[in-house]
């Protein structure tokens, strides 16, 4: 269910990015202080770019314990790492190359010709390095976006990945994009200590209205997010247009 207090409504994308950067820093410092490490899964797309730029600047350059930070990706397009569509390239250019974090702490989704093998390789990497909660890797923070079809990460309507309850990573051919995608699955997202959805712009307003005012009438992939931990949406005024 989408409770009103789940939404942090910010004036604009800049304020939204600032609010998330602050929370990232708090969560990262707490995780590093209590468990010695901070595990985060990044989202792709355009919305988080501003946040990633902020993280490459003060005060976050100094306040985030980058040496104890381990960066993963919630999903990836099946393109080379230097391709303009690569989520890894976007994050690398925005902040990964600018913060004081060992390169071994960045775990991109390595894409090979065999998409299934790439997904299975990434699954092994998650299970090997991210602390488990029960049988699932447990991130301290998972960042997500939302597409206008209600997809999140690369969990798109009409794909079998929506029903995946055991594997931690999967791949799917997305018909509307005519492209393969690799994504973490809902069991991993829902095991996280903190899940943040970032949504900005008028293009998200109608979907947020549907999710909050008539949730029973829809079955968007993003409605499968029901995390054990903190679950917060950070949206701007435009995306909040129909939020009561
Ligand atoms: C991706 C993302 C995807 C994204 C949404 C929203 O790889 O594209 O993981 O889930 O978050 O499509 O994208 P925008 O932020 O560009 O609206």
mmCIF file of C-alpha atoms and ligand atoms in Angstrom:
data_model
loop_
_atom_site.group_PDB
_atom_site.id
_atom_site.type_symbol
_atom_site.label_atom_id
_atom_site.label_comp_id
_atom_site.label_asym_id
_atom_site.label_seq_id
_atom_site.Cartn_x
_atom_site.Cartn_y
_atom_site.Cartn_z
ATOM 1 C CA UNK A 1 0.000 0.000 0.000
ATOM 2 C CA UNK A 2 1.132 3.531 -0.630
ATOM 3 C CA UNK A 3 0.794 5.526 2.544
ATOM 4 C CA UNK A 4 0.962 9.338 2.225
ATOM 5 C CA UNK A 5 3.886 9.533 4.649
ATOM 6 C CA UNK A 6 5.896 7.301 2.342
ATOM 7 C CA UNK A 7 6.426 10.322 0.097
ATOM 8 C CA UNK A 8 9.027 13.008 0.651
ATOM 9 C CA UNK A 9 7.890 15.819 -1.649
ATOM 10 C CA UNK A 10 10.712 18.169 -2.653
ATOM 11 C CA UNK A 11 10.527 21.463 -4.520
ATOM 12 C CA UNK A 12 12.456 20.209 -7.530
ATOM 13 C CA UNK A 13 15.025 17.640 -8.715
ATOM 14 C CA UNK A 14 17.869 19.551 -7.074
ATOM 15 C CA UNK A 15 16.144 19.491 -3.672
ATOM 16 C CA UNK A 16 15.165 15.837 -4.161
ATOM 17 C CA UNK A 17 18.778 14.932 -4.952
ATOM 18 C CA UNK A 18 19.994 16.840 -1.913
ATOM 19 C CA UNK A 19 17.500 15.044 0.348
ATOM 20 C CA UNK A 20 18.589 11.631 -0.928
ATOM 21 C CA UNK A 21 22.292 12.508 -0.663
ATOM 22 C CA UNK A 22 21.763 13.443 2.985
ATOM 23 C CA UNK A 23 20.030 10.121 3.690
ATOM 24 C CA UNK A 24 22.699 8.205 1.753
ATOM 25 C CA UNK A 25 25.346 9.790 3.964
ATOM 26 C CA UNK A 26 23.452 8.992 7.204
ATOM 27 C CA UNK A 27 22.801 5.376 6.197
ATOM 28 C CA UNK A 28 26.355 4.864 4.943
ATOM 29 C CA UNK A 29 27.925 6.239 8.137
ATOM 30 C CA UNK A 30 25.639 4.126 10.322
ATOM 31 C CA UNK A 31 26.320 0.957 8.319
ATOM 32 C CA UNK A 32 30.073 1.511 8.322
ATOM 33 C CA UNK A 33 30.110 2.293 12.062
ATOM 34 C CA UNK A 34 27.937 -0.678 13.076
ATOM 35 C CA UNK A 35 28.793 -3.326 10.473
ATOM 36 C CA UNK A 36 32.039 -2.081 8.959
ATOM 37 C CA UNK A 37 30.642 -1.646 5.453
ATOM 38 C CA UNK A 38 27.871 0.002 3.415
ATOM 39 C CA UNK A 39 26.328 -1.900 0.517
ATOM 40 C CA UNK A 40 24.306 0.063 -2.046
ATOM 41 C CA UNK A 41 22.632 -0.855 -5.346
ATOM 42 C CA UNK A 42 22.364 2.042 -7.799
ATOM 43 C CA UNK A 43 19.502 2.766 -10.129
ATOM 44 C CA UNK A 44 19.989 3.848 -13.709
ATOM 45 C CA UNK A 45 18.057 6.146 -15.973
ATOM 46 C CA UNK A 46 18.268 9.942 -15.816
ATOM 47 C CA UNK A 47 16.724 10.874 -12.458
ATOM 48 C CA UNK A 48 19.618 9.839 -10.174
ATOM 49 C CA UNK A 49 22.305 11.638 -12.220
ATOM 50 C CA UNK A 50 21.973 14.825 -10.176
ATOM 51 C CA UNK A 51 22.277 12.819 -6.944
ATOM 52 C CA UNK A 52 25.401 11.087 -8.220
ATOM 53 C CA UNK A 53 26.928 14.448 -9.148
ATOM 54 C CA UNK A 54 26.213 15.715 -5.610
ATOM 55 C CA UNK A 55 27.915 12.669 -4.070
ATOM 56 C CA UNK A 56 31.096 13.606 -5.947
ATOM 57 C CA UNK A 57 31.205 16.975 -4.157
ATOM 58 C CA UNK A 58 31.559 18.252 -0.604
ATOM 59 C CA UNK A 59 30.214 17.625 1.964
ATOM 60 C CA UNK A 60 29.605 14.061 0.672
ATOM 61 C CA UNK A 61 33.136 13.642 -0.648
ATOM 62 C CA UNK A 62 34.251 13.781 2.998
ATOM 63 C CA UNK A 63 31.141 12.689 4.933
ATOM 64 C CA UNK A 64 30.508 9.367 3.163
ATOM 65 C CA UNK A 65 32.851 6.524 4.277
ATOM 66 C CA UNK A 66 33.834 5.683 0.683
ATOM 67 C CA UNK A 67 36.570 3.227 1.718
ATOM 68 C CA UNK A 68 33.850 1.090 3.368
ATOM 69 C CA UNK A 69 31.316 1.607 0.563
ATOM 70 C CA UNK A 70 30.521 -1.195 -1.893
ATOM 71 C CA UNK A 71 28.631 -0.124 -4.996
ATOM 72 C CA UNK A 72 26.490 -2.511 -7.020
ATOM 73 C CA UNK A 73 23.954 -1.918 -9.785
ATOM 74 C CA UNK A 74 20.253 -2.687 -9.541
ATOM 75 C CA UNK A 75 20.145 -3.284 -13.267
ATOM 76 C CA UNK A 76 22.019 -2.778 -16.504
ATOM 77 C CA UNK A 77 21.405 -2.477 -20.172
ATOM 78 C CA UNK A 78 23.144 -5.187 -22.204
ATOM 79 C CA UNK A 79 25.681 -2.849 -23.760
ATOM 80 C CA UNK A 80 29.455 -2.339 -23.323
ATOM 81 C CA UNK A 81 30.529 -0.429 -20.180
ATOM 82 C CA UNK A 82 31.518 2.642 -22.235
ATOM 83 C CA UNK A 83 28.234 2.745 -24.173
ATOM 84 C CA UNK A 84 26.123 5.930 -23.759
ATOM 85 C CA UNK A 85 23.230 3.763 -22.465
ATOM 86 C CA UNK A 86 25.321 2.011 -19.798
ATOM 87 C CA UNK A 87 24.172 2.674 -16.236
ATOM 88 C CA UNK A 88 27.706 1.890 -15.115
ATOM 89 C CA UNK A 89 29.162 4.528 -17.460
ATOM 90 C CA UNK A 90 26.701 7.146 -16.164
ATOM 91 C CA UNK A 91 27.572 6.441 -12.529
ATOM 92 C CA UNK A 92 31.300 6.169 -13.215
ATOM 93 C CA UNK A 93 31.376 9.563 -14.914
ATOM 94 C CA UNK A 94 29.103 11.218 -12.324
ATOM 95 C CA UNK A 95 30.841 10.044 -9.136
ATOM 96 C CA UNK A 96 32.497 6.645 -9.062
ATOM 97 C CA UNK A 97 35.697 7.988 -10.628
ATOM 98 C CA UNK A 98 35.705 11.023 -8.328
ATOM 99 C CA UNK A 99 35.297 9.616 -4.831
ATOM 100 C CA UNK A 100 38.002 8.004 -2.726
ATOM 101 C CA UNK A 101 36.716 4.429 -3.123
ATOM 102 C CA UNK A 102 38.836 1.428 -4.094
ATOM 103 C CA UNK A 103 37.958 0.305 -7.637
ATOM 104 C CA UNK A 104 37.477 -3.247 -6.303
ATOM 105 C CA UNK A 105 34.485 -1.878 -4.352
ATOM 106 C CA UNK A 106 32.605 -1.116 -7.582
ATOM 107 C CA UNK A 107 30.742 -4.172 -8.883
ATOM 108 C CA UNK A 108 29.388 -3.466 -12.328
ATOM 109 C CA UNK A 109 27.253 -6.005 -14.151
ATOM 110 C CA UNK A 110 29.717 -7.493 -16.640
ATOM 111 C CA UNK A 111 27.896 -8.008 -19.935
ATOM 112 C CA UNK A 112 29.011 -10.775 -22.258
ATOM 113 C CA UNK A 113 27.476 -12.229 -25.420
ATOM 114 C CA UNK A 114 25.660 -14.783 -23.224
ATOM 115 C CA UNK A 115 23.164 -12.664 -21.261
ATOM 116 C CA UNK A 116 22.064 -15.519 -19.033
ATOM 117 C CA UNK A 117 25.666 -16.296 -18.100
ATOM 118 C CA UNK A 118 26.189 -12.583 -17.326
ATOM 119 C CA UNK A 119 23.179 -12.609 -14.995
ATOM 120 C CA UNK A 120 24.353 -15.797 -13.293
ATOM 121 C CA UNK A 121 27.842 -14.367 -12.865
ATOM 122 C CA UNK A 122 26.454 -11.226 -11.229
ATOM 123 C CA UNK A 123 24.216 -13.332 -8.981
ATOM 124 C CA UNK A 124 27.271 -15.239 -7.761
ATOM 125 C CA UNK A 125 29.063 -11.956 -7.104
ATOM 126 C CA UNK A 126 26.131 -10.635 -5.054
ATOM 127 C CA UNK A 127 25.836 -13.809 -2.999
ATOM 128 C CA UNK A 128 29.582 -13.964 -2.462
ATOM 129 C CA UNK A 129 30.131 -10.365 -1.348
ATOM 130 C CA UNK A 130 26.872 -8.852 -0.051
ATOM 131 C CA UNK A 131 25.942 -10.005 3.471
ATOM 132 C CA UNK A 132 23.039 -12.451 3.445
ATOM 133 C CA UNK A 133 19.792 -12.054 5.381
ATOM 134 C CA UNK A 134 18.489 -15.577 5.319
ATOM 135 C CA UNK A 135 19.149 -16.731 1.774
ATOM 136 C CA UNK A 136 19.131 -13.309 0.132
ATOM 137 C CA UNK A 137 21.835 -10.625 -0.181
ATOM 138 C CA UNK A 138 20.807 -7.691 2.013
ATOM 139 C CA UNK A 139 21.738 -4.223 0.781
ATOM 140 C CA UNK A 140 21.802 -1.306 3.170
ATOM 141 C CA UNK A 141 20.289 0.858 0.432
ATOM 142 C CA UNK A 142 18.646 0.120 -2.919
ATOM 143 C CA UNK A 143 17.956 3.104 -5.170
ATOM 144 C CA UNK A 144 15.190 2.712 -7.746
ATOM 145 C CA UNK A 145 13.419 4.737 -10.394
ATOM 146 C CA UNK A 146 10.064 4.200 -12.031
ATOM 147 C CA UNK A 147 9.279 4.125 -15.719
ATOM 148 C CA UNK A 148 5.996 5.369 -17.177
ATOM 149 C CA UNK A 149 4.863 1.738 -17.504
ATOM 150 C CA UNK A 150 5.443 1.150 -13.823
ATOM 151 C CA UNK A 151 8.690 -0.771 -14.274
ATOM 152 C CA UNK A 152 11.474 -0.421 -11.761
ATOM 153 C CA UNK A 153 15.074 -1.521 -12.075
ATOM 154 C CA UNK A 154 14.699 -3.659 -15.194
ATOM 155 C CA UNK A 155 11.596 -5.439 -13.943
ATOM 156 C CA UNK A 156 9.247 -4.664 -16.817
ATOM 157 C CA UNK A 157 5.563 -5.505 -17.302
ATOM 158 C CA UNK A 158 4.998 -8.792 -19.095
ATOM 159 C CA UNK A 159 8.366 -10.325 -18.268
ATOM 160 C CA UNK A 160 8.879 -13.526 -16.286
ATOM 161 C CA UNK A 161 11.263 -11.713 -13.932
ATOM 162 C CA UNK A 162 8.223 -10.287 -12.134
ATOM 163 C CA UNK A 163 7.432 -13.768 -10.855
ATOM 164 C CA UNK A 164 11.022 -14.626 -9.879
ATOM 165 C CA UNK A 165 11.061 -15.467 -6.180
ATOM 166 C CA UNK A 166 14.278 -17.429 -5.852
ATOM 167 C CA UNK A 167 17.037 -16.135 -8.076
ATOM 168 C CA UNK A 168 18.710 -12.886 -6.996
ATOM 169 C CA UNK A 169 19.450 -11.717 -10.553
ATOM 170 C CA UNK A 170 17.723 -12.396 -13.845
ATOM 171 C CA UNK A 171 17.667 -11.335 -17.466
ATOM 172 C CA UNK A 172 14.745 -10.510 -19.696
ATOM 173 C CA UNK A 173 14.133 -9.468 -23.285
ATOM 174 C CA UNK A 174 12.081 -6.272 -23.146
ATOM 175 C CA UNK A 175 9.892 -6.216 -26.266
ATOM 176 C CA UNK A 176 9.096 -2.493 -26.174
ATOM 177 C CA UNK A 177 12.810 -1.683 -26.007
ATOM 178 C CA UNK A 178 13.847 -4.490 -28.374
ATOM 179 C CA UNK A 179 16.658 -5.075 -25.893
ATOM 180 C CA UNK A 180 17.886 -7.438 -23.208
ATOM 181 C CA UNK A 181 18.191 -6.225 -19.622
ATOM 182 C CA UNK A 182 19.737 -7.688 -16.465
ATOM 183 C CA UNK A 183 18.196 -6.870 -13.092
ATOM 184 C CA UNK A 184 18.196 -7.736 -9.438
ATOM 185 C CA UNK A 185 14.902 -9.337 -8.495
ATOM 186 C CA UNK A 186 12.130 -8.364 -6.070
ATOM 187 C CA UNK A 187 13.308 -10.751 -3.327
ATOM 188 C CA UNK A 188 16.621 -8.857 -3.174
ATOM 189 C CA UNK A 189 14.957 -5.427 -3.328
ATOM 190 C CA UNK A 190 12.492 -6.385 -0.595
ATOM 191 C CA UNK A 191 15.269 -7.701 1.674
ATOM 192 C CA UNK A 192 17.059 -4.337 1.749
ATOM 193 C CA UNK A 193 17.301 -2.250 4.900
ATOM 194 C CA UNK A 194 16.343 0.875 2.942
ATOM 195 C CA UNK A 195 14.609 1.209 -0.449
ATOM 196 C CA UNK A 196 14.390 4.673 -2.009
ATOM 197 C CA UNK A 197 12.373 5.377 -5.168
ATOM 198 C CA UNK A 198 13.363 8.601 -6.929
ATOM 199 C CA UNK A 199 10.744 10.063 -9.271
ATOM 200 C CA UNK A 200 10.672 13.550 -10.749
ATOM 201 C CA UNK A 201 8.749 15.374 -13.431
ATOM 202 C CA UNK A 202 5.165 15.653 -14.634
ATOM 203 C CA UNK A 203 5.518 12.371 -16.512
ATOM 204 C CA UNK A 204 5.422 10.459 -13.208
ATOM 205 C CA UNK A 205 2.412 12.283 -11.700
ATOM 206 C CA UNK A 206 -0.399 10.200 -13.240
ATOM 207 C CA UNK A 207 1.221 6.902 -12.270
ATOM 208 C CA UNK A 208 1.770 8.128 -8.713
ATOM 209 C CA UNK A 209 -1.902 9.171 -8.652
ATOM 210 C CA UNK A 210 -2.946 5.661 -9.723
ATOM 211 C CA UNK A 211 -0.641 3.977 -7.238
ATOM 212 C CA UNK A 212 -1.901 6.055 -4.333
ATOM 213 C CA UNK A 213 -5.590 6.543 -5.192
ATOM 214 C CA UNK A 214 -6.580 3.343 -7.010
ATOM 215 C CA UNK A 215 -3.869 0.762 -6.223
ATOM 216 C CA UNK A 216 -6.260 -2.171 -6.460
ATOM 217 C CA UNK A 217 -7.088 -1.298 -10.053
ATOM 218 C CA UNK A 218 -3.512 -1.824 -11.259
ATOM 219 C CA UNK A 219 -0.693 -4.343 -11.208
ATOM 220 C CA UNK A 220 2.396 -2.342 -12.054
ATOM 221 C CA UNK A 221 5.741 -4.030 -11.346
ATOM 222 C CA UNK A 222 6.663 -1.340 -8.837
ATOM 223 C CA UNK A 223 3.711 -2.457 -6.703
ATOM 224 C CA UNK A 224 5.689 -5.627 -5.922
ATOM 225 C CA UNK A 225 8.037 -3.594 -3.764
ATOM 226 C CA UNK A 226 7.181 -4.350 -0.140
ATOM 227 C CA UNK A 227 10.487 -4.146 1.703
ATOM 228 C CA UNK A 228 11.110 -5.368 5.241
ATOM 229 C CA UNK A 229 13.007 -2.162 5.929
ATOM 230 C CA UNK A 230 12.492 1.527 5.288
ATOM 231 C CA UNK A 231 10.638 2.317 2.072
ATOM 232 C CA UNK A 232 10.619 5.954 0.967
ATOM 233 C CA UNK A 233 9.701 7.793 -2.220
ATOM 234 C CA UNK A 234 11.506 11.014 -3.019
ATOM 235 C CA UNK A 235 9.482 13.001 -5.553
ATOM 236 C CA UNK A 236 9.382 16.568 -6.764
ATOM 237 C CA UNK A 237 6.370 18.915 -6.887
ATOM 238 C CA UNK A 238 5.655 18.036 -10.523
ATOM 239 C CA UNK A 239 5.477 14.315 -9.801
ATOM 240 C CA UNK A 240 3.365 15.064 -6.698
ATOM 241 C CA UNK A 241 0.770 16.996 -8.733
ATOM 242 C CA UNK A 242 -2.113 14.607 -7.888
ATOM 243 C CA UNK A 243 -0.917 13.560 -4.454
ATOM 244 C CA UNK A 244 -3.612 14.515 -1.975
HETATM 245 C C1 LIG B 1 17.163 1.943 -16.113
HETATM 246 C C2 LIG B 1 16.606 2.152 -14.751
HETATM 247 C C3 LIG B 1 15.117 2.282 -14.832
HETATM 248 C C4 LIG B 1 14.831 3.735 -14.531
HETATM 249 C C5 LIG B 1 13.430 4.116 -14.927
HETATM 250 C C6 LIG B 1 13.209 5.622 -14.734
HETATM 251 O O1 LIG B 1 18.144 1.209 -16.275
HETATM 252 O O2 LIG B 1 16.628 2.613 -17.012
HETATM 253 O O3 LIG B 1 17.049 1.331 -13.834
HETATM 254 O O4 LIG B 1 14.383 1.466 -13.971
HETATM 255 O O5 LIG B 1 15.022 3.962 -13.132
HETATM 256 O O6 LIG B 1 13.267 3.769 -16.285
HETATM 257 O O7 LIG B 1 14.111 6.296 -15.591
HETATM 258 P P1 LIG B 1 14.252 7.918 -15.526
HETATM 259 O O8 LIG B 1 14.955 8.191 -14.230
HETATM 260 O O9 LIG B 1 15.095 8.239 -16.723
HETATM 261 O O10 LIG B 1 12.857 8.467 -15.558
#
